[in-house]
Amino acid sequence: MTLPHRRSVVLMFPGTGAQHPQMAAGLYGHEPVFTEAVDAVLGLLGPDGEAARADWLAPDPVEPMDSDTRSAPLLFAVNYAMGRLVESWGVRPDAYLGHSMGEFTAAVLAGVFTLEDAVRLLWERVRLQRATPPGGMLAVAAAPRELAGYLGGGVVVGAVNGPRHTVLSGPEAPLRAVARRLAADGRTCRRLAARSPYHSPALAPLVAPAEALIRRLRPAPPRTPLYSAYTTRLLGREDAVRPAFWAGQPTAPVLFWPTLERVLAAGGRLLVEAGPSQSLAVIARGHGAVRTGRSEVVATLPPRAMGPEADRRSVREARARLPAGAGPAGGAAGHSGRLPVDLPAS
């Protein structure tokens, strides 16, 4: 099946919670572009990157995937590598859209941060998180306004993923208490695969040190349009280069659904999720623009760990559905599979 060229391509990248053991591991050593990109990320972390790679590829990892020292670098590496892989096929996105850490990945591909600077900032945040209290995130089948009575004690709305898909975030004890209240009230909720209270005030200690670091890194305006799920708008030059904008993201709510609505209001879109678990693809398929066929969704990886061949088959099927040269910059059919020289050198 070949999708119409009139649909502009938007690459989407998932955030924390999408990680799972051996995500996309079947592509490592099999897809050259993917492998090189993963190695580029983990190589910047030295021995810590080597340990993360070993746990990622191992059937029985020493450190669990939900640990911050594993989930953060490996999810970033897989997202980045999948973005590079899709673009190596000749696909040129008209825009990027990320959820939480996925926005950080998009910022690298769009040229806001170099890869080296992004990994440095990522690992600094992991280091700083070790001093914050344990916590987590709770997905609830309800609109944010329905949950006002459950907030407090550090528990806040951390993400709005759909009309009735809200994520609460906060320190461990208050979040557990909220989960019990929700269950007692008959509301459907589940804990996400995160050990930190992302997008809540509990991570405020990360902001000042991160802002000081980003000031030295000097981010640049995006070369490709990037929708920010923190503002629900295209990322402008002022926000892109403002250290406080990036430093404050761990404490700010992710407004993914309102941002997706803005993306899909701009016309027919081909939404390509370049990351594990298909979490954003599932959300997008529930939007009216996709249900009516005006826009379409392609996932590049399986929804969960299903073995190396499932990873490879999913990528083959995704590539078959993406027309070579899709996007504004064009591209050639029968691409070699290596990184195009005209991609951002990050």
Tab-separated table of C-alpha atoms in Angstrom, residues 17-260:
chain	number	residue	atom	x	y	z
A	17	GLY	CA	6.762	4.949	29.685
A	18	ALA	CA	7.106	3.719	26.104
A	19	GLN	CA	10.315	1.831	26.903
A	20	HIS	CA	10.255	-1.932	27.305
A	21	PRO	CA	12.902	-4.688	27.503
A	22	GLN	CA	14.754	-5.288	24.228
A	23	MET	CA	12.758	-2.604	22.391
A	24	ALA	CA	13.946	-2.573	18.760
A	25	ALA	CA	16.891	-4.813	19.714
A	26	GLY	CA	16.230	-6.930	16.615
A	27	LEU	CA	17.417	-4.003	14.491
A	28	TYR	CA	20.774	-3.681	16.254
A	29	GLY	CA	23.501	-5.158	14.058
A	30	HIS	CA	20.904	-5.694	11.307
A	31	GLU	CA	20.037	-2.148	10.197
A	32	PRO	CA	23.299	-0.195	9.689
A	33	VAL	CA	21.805	3.286	10.128
A	34	PHE	CA	19.964	2.277	13.301
A	35	THR	CA	23.035	0.551	14.725
A	36	GLU	CA	25.347	3.505	14.020
A	37	ALA	CA	22.904	5.946	15.586
A	38	VAL	CA	22.444	3.879	18.752
A	39	ASP	CA	26.207	3.481	19.067
A	40	ALA	CA	26.655	7.233	18.582
A	41	VAL	CA	24.357	7.963	21.526
A	42	LEU	CA	25.636	5.293	23.903
A	43	GLY	CA	29.262	5.921	22.910
A	44	LEU	CA	28.955	9.442	24.312
A	45	LEU	CA	28.216	7.933	27.725
A	46	GLY	CA	31.371	5.814	27.867
A	47	PRO	CA	31.184	2.864	30.312
A	48	ASP	CA	27.661	3.878	31.381
A	49	GLY	CA	26.561	3.599	27.764
A	50	GLU	CA	28.230	0.207	27.398
A	51	ALA	CA	26.407	-1.059	30.488
A	52	ALA	CA	23.091	0.281	29.183
A	53	ARG	CA	23.652	-1.427	25.814
A	54	ALA	CA	24.467	-4.735	27.525
A	55	ASP	CA	21.264	-4.628	29.590
A	56	TRP	CA	19.214	-3.615	26.532
A	57	LEU	CA	20.398	-6.612	24.510
A	58	ALA	CA	20.377	-9.116	27.392
A	59	PRO	CA	17.392	-11.414	28.042
A	60	ASP	CA	18.023	-10.955	31.784
A	61	PRO	CA	19.378	-7.424	32.356
A	62	VAL	CA	21.285	-6.528	35.488
A	63	GLU	CA	19.489	-3.197	35.783
A	64	PRO	CA	15.741	-3.116	34.933
A	65	MET	CA	14.565	-1.106	31.936
A	66	ASP	CA	12.428	1.185	34.118
A	67	SER	CA	15.493	2.411	36.015
A	68	ASP	CA	16.334	5.993	35.013
A	69	THR	CA	19.882	4.938	34.095
A	70	ARG	CA	18.370	2.586	31.515
A	71	SER	CA	15.045	4.088	30.414
A	72	ALA	CA	16.420	7.576	29.702
A	73	PRO	CA	19.480	6.801	27.544
A	74	LEU	CA	17.994	3.766	25.809
A	75	LEU	CA	14.648	5.337	24.943
A	76	PHE	CA	16.450	8.411	23.652
A	77	ALA	CA	18.862	6.227	21.660
A	78	VAL	CA	16.086	4.124	20.096
A	79	ASN	CA	13.952	7.174	19.258
A	80	TYR	CA	16.919	8.979	17.717
A	81	ALA	CA	18.030	5.909	15.780
A	82	MET	CA	14.529	5.251	14.448
A	83	GLY	CA	14.252	8.867	13.313
A	84	ARG	CA	17.569	8.568	11.514
A	85	LEU	CA	16.498	5.267	9.970
A	86	VAL	CA	13.219	6.629	8.605
A	87	GLU	CA	14.959	9.685	7.181
A	88	SER	CA	17.630	7.465	5.598
A	89	TRP	CA	14.861	5.986	3.429
A	90	GLY	CA	14.500	9.340	1.707
A	91	VAL	CA	11.598	10.501	3.892
A	92	ARG	CA	11.833	14.217	4.654
A	93	PRO	CA	9.432	15.210	7.444
A	94	ASP	CA	7.494	18.434	7.199
A	95	ALA	CA	7.450	18.578	10.996
A	96	TYR	CA	8.350	16.739	14.199
A	97	LEU	CA	6.173	16.040	17.227
A	98	GLY	CA	7.402	14.472	20.450
A	99	HIS	CA	5.924	13.465	23.787
A	100	SER	CA	8.063	14.415	26.809
A	101	MET	CA	11.541	13.048	26.085
A	102	GLY	CA	10.364	12.525	22.516
A	103	GLU	CA	10.344	16.303	22.089
A	104	PHE	CA	13.978	16.324	23.126
A	105	THR	CA	14.737	13.735	20.427
A	106	ALA	CA	12.862	15.845	17.888
A	107	ALA	CA	14.888	18.881	18.938
A	108	VAL	CA	18.113	17.074	18.052
A	109	LEU	CA	16.834	15.979	14.635
A	110	ALA	CA	15.567	19.507	13.994
A	111	GLY	CA	18.977	20.976	14.803
A	112	VAL	CA	18.133	22.730	18.089
A	113	PHE	CA	20.723	20.672	20.006
A	114	THR	CA	23.728	18.747	18.773
A	115	LEU	CA	23.671	15.086	19.680
A	116	GLU	CA	26.628	15.542	22.000
A	117	ASP	CA	24.944	18.381	23.879
A	118	ALA	CA	21.641	16.528	24.116
A	119	VAL	CA	23.232	13.413	25.615
A	120	ARG	CA	25.197	15.546	28.063
A	121	LEU	CA	22.005	17.243	29.247
A	122	LEU	CA	20.104	13.954	29.349
A	123	TRP	CA	22.685	12.301	31.576
A	124	GLU	CA	22.937	15.334	33.844
A	125	ARG	CA	19.180	15.085	34.431
A	126	VAL	CA	19.517	11.388	35.232
A	127	ARG	CA	22.220	12.245	37.763
A	128	LEU	CA	20.121	14.969	39.365
A	129	GLN	CA	17.033	12.736	39.561
A	130	ARG	CA	18.844	10.448	41.976
A	131	ALA	CA	18.416	13.137	44.647
A	132	THR	CA	14.664	13.541	44.098
A	133	PRO	CA	12.059	11.500	45.988
A	134	PRO	CA	10.720	8.349	44.314
A	135	GLY	CA	7.402	8.635	42.557
A	136	GLY	CA	5.655	7.726	39.358
A	137	MET	CA	2.862	8.346	36.910
A	138	LEU	CA	-0.704	7.106	36.757
A	139	ALA	CA	-2.809	6.919	33.582
A	140	VAL	CA	-6.507	7.572	34.227
A	141	ALA	CA	-9.462	7.153	31.879
A	142	ALA	CA	-10.884	10.601	32.578
A	143	ALA	CA	-10.714	14.196	31.413
A	144	PRO	CA	-8.493	16.536	33.472
A	145	ARG	CA	-11.505	18.453	34.829
A	146	GLU	CA	-12.904	15.221	36.320
A	147	LEU	CA	-9.747	14.707	38.366
A	148	ALA	CA	-9.522	18.061	40.109
A	149	GLY	CA	-10.713	16.542	43.396
A	150	TYR	CA	-7.903	13.983	43.370
A	151	LEU	CA	-5.050	16.459	43.022
A	152	GLY	CA	-2.912	17.728	45.868
A	153	GLY	CA	-0.066	16.557	48.055
A	154	GLY	CA	2.266	16.958	45.094
A	155	VAL	CA	0.048	14.996	42.693
A	156	VAL	CA	-0.670	16.999	39.529
A	157	VAL	CA	-1.781	16.493	35.949
A	158	GLY	CA	1.415	15.440	34.190
A	159	ALA	CA	0.049	14.835	30.704
A	160	VAL	CA	-3.103	15.176	28.630
A	161	ASN	CA	-2.923	12.401	26.043
A	162	GLY	CA	-6.541	12.320	24.906
A	163	PRO	CA	-10.027	13.620	25.670
A	164	ARG	CA	-10.322	10.958	28.378
A	165	HIS	CA	-6.710	9.942	28.839
A	166	THR	CA	-5.009	11.934	31.575
A	167	VAL	CA	-1.758	11.108	33.347
A	168	LEU	CA	-1.266	12.072	36.977
A	169	SER	CA	2.208	12.434	38.412
A	170	GLY	CA	3.638	12.828	41.895
A	171	PRO	CA	5.642	11.412	44.797
A	172	GLU	CA	5.153	7.749	45.611
A	173	ALA	CA	3.001	7.835	48.765
A	174	PRO	CA	0.522	10.512	47.600
A	175	LEU	CA	0.258	8.878	44.169
A	176	ARG	CA	-0.526	5.488	45.718
A	177	ALA	CA	-3.215	7.131	47.846
A	178	VAL	CA	-4.754	8.718	44.749
A	179	ALA	CA	-4.702	5.373	42.946
A	180	ARG	CA	-6.600	3.786	45.831
A	181	ARG	CA	-9.204	6.569	45.805
A	182	LEU	CA	-9.665	6.288	42.050
A	183	ALA	CA	-10.130	2.515	42.296
A	184	ALA	CA	-12.610	2.925	45.149
A	185	ASP	CA	-14.570	5.387	43.007
A	186	GLY	CA	-14.703	2.909	40.133
A	187	ARG	CA	-12.341	4.811	37.870
A	188	THR	CA	-9.965	2.940	35.561
A	189	CYS	CA	-6.296	3.694	36.152
A	190	ARG	CA	-2.909	2.013	35.834
A	191	ARG	CA	0.668	2.785	36.795
A	192	LEU	CA	3.031	3.657	33.971
A	193	ALA	CA	6.550	2.314	33.556
A	194	ALA	CA	8.249	5.258	35.242
A	195	ARG	CA	9.996	5.448	38.588
A	196	SER	CA	10.171	9.240	38.746
A	197	PRO	CA	7.336	11.772	39.035
A	198	TYR	CA	7.978	13.361	35.642
A	199	HIS	CA	6.146	16.590	34.814
A	200	SER	CA	5.466	17.464	38.415
A	201	PRO	CA	6.875	19.961	40.954
A	202	ALA	CA	8.828	17.096	42.560
A	203	LEU	CA	11.452	17.518	39.838
A	204	ALA	CA	11.914	21.242	40.484
A	205	PRO	CA	15.493	20.658	41.788
A	206	LEU	CA	16.482	19.715	38.215
A	207	VAL	CA	15.521	23.059	36.713
A	208	ALA	CA	18.229	25.487	37.861
A	209	PRO	CA	21.251	23.218	37.180
A	210	ALA	CA	19.811	22.228	33.792
A	211	GLU	CA	19.208	25.857	32.851
A	212	ALA	CA	22.792	26.737	33.721
A	213	LEU	CA	24.060	23.891	31.546
A	214	ILE	CA	21.782	24.719	28.597
A	215	ARG	CA	22.955	28.333	28.726
A	216	ARG	CA	26.441	27.038	27.950
A	217	LEU	CA	25.152	24.684	25.228
A	218	ARG	CA	23.496	27.515	23.252
A	219	PRO	CA	20.512	25.843	21.501
A	220	ALA	CA	19.595	27.034	18.001
A	221	PRO	CA	16.301	27.671	16.166
A	222	PRO	CA	14.897	24.498	14.522
A	223	ARG	CA	15.753	23.887	10.870
A	224	THR	CA	12.600	21.791	10.448
A	225	PRO	CA	9.259	22.793	12.043
A	226	LEU	CA	8.817	21.256	15.484
A	227	TYR	CA	5.514	21.207	17.369
A	228	SER	CA	6.005	21.581	21.114
A	229	ALA	CA	3.666	19.562	23.307
A	230	TYR	CA	4.358	22.050	26.109
A	231	THR	CA	2.972	25.066	24.244
A	232	THR	CA	0.739	23.189	21.706
A	233	ARG	CA	2.278	25.360	18.958
A	234	LEU	CA	5.151	25.288	16.530
A	235	LEU	CA	8.362	25.964	18.400
A	236	GLY	CA	9.368	29.568	17.727
A	237	ARG	CA	12.849	30.972	17.704
A	238	GLU	CA	12.400	32.671	21.091
A	239	ASP	CA	11.466	29.464	22.938
A	240	ALA	CA	13.952	27.337	21.002
A	241	VAL	CA	16.961	29.321	22.185
A	242	ARG	CA	15.655	30.080	25.685
A	243	PRO	CA	17.345	27.827	28.278
A	244	ALA	CA	14.442	28.167	30.723
A	245	PHE	CA	12.061	26.632	28.155
A	246	TRP	CA	14.016	23.372	27.965
A	247	ALA	CA	15.077	23.326	31.612
A	248	GLY	CA	11.484	23.588	32.848
A	249	GLN	CA	10.097	20.683	30.842
A	250	PRO	CA	10.512	18.026	33.583
A	251	THR	CA	8.089	20.020	35.760
A	252	ALA	CA	5.613	21.103	33.035
A	253	PRO	CA	2.575	19.110	31.829
A	254	VAL	CA	2.712	17.453	28.400
A	255	LEU	CA	-0.281	18.674	26.364
A	256	PHE	CA	-0.035	16.040	23.672
A	257	TRP	CA	-3.680	15.823	22.621
A	258	PRO	CA	-4.184	19.588	22.145
A	259	THR	CA	-0.934	19.667	20.174
A	260	LEU	CA	-1.998	16.717	18.022
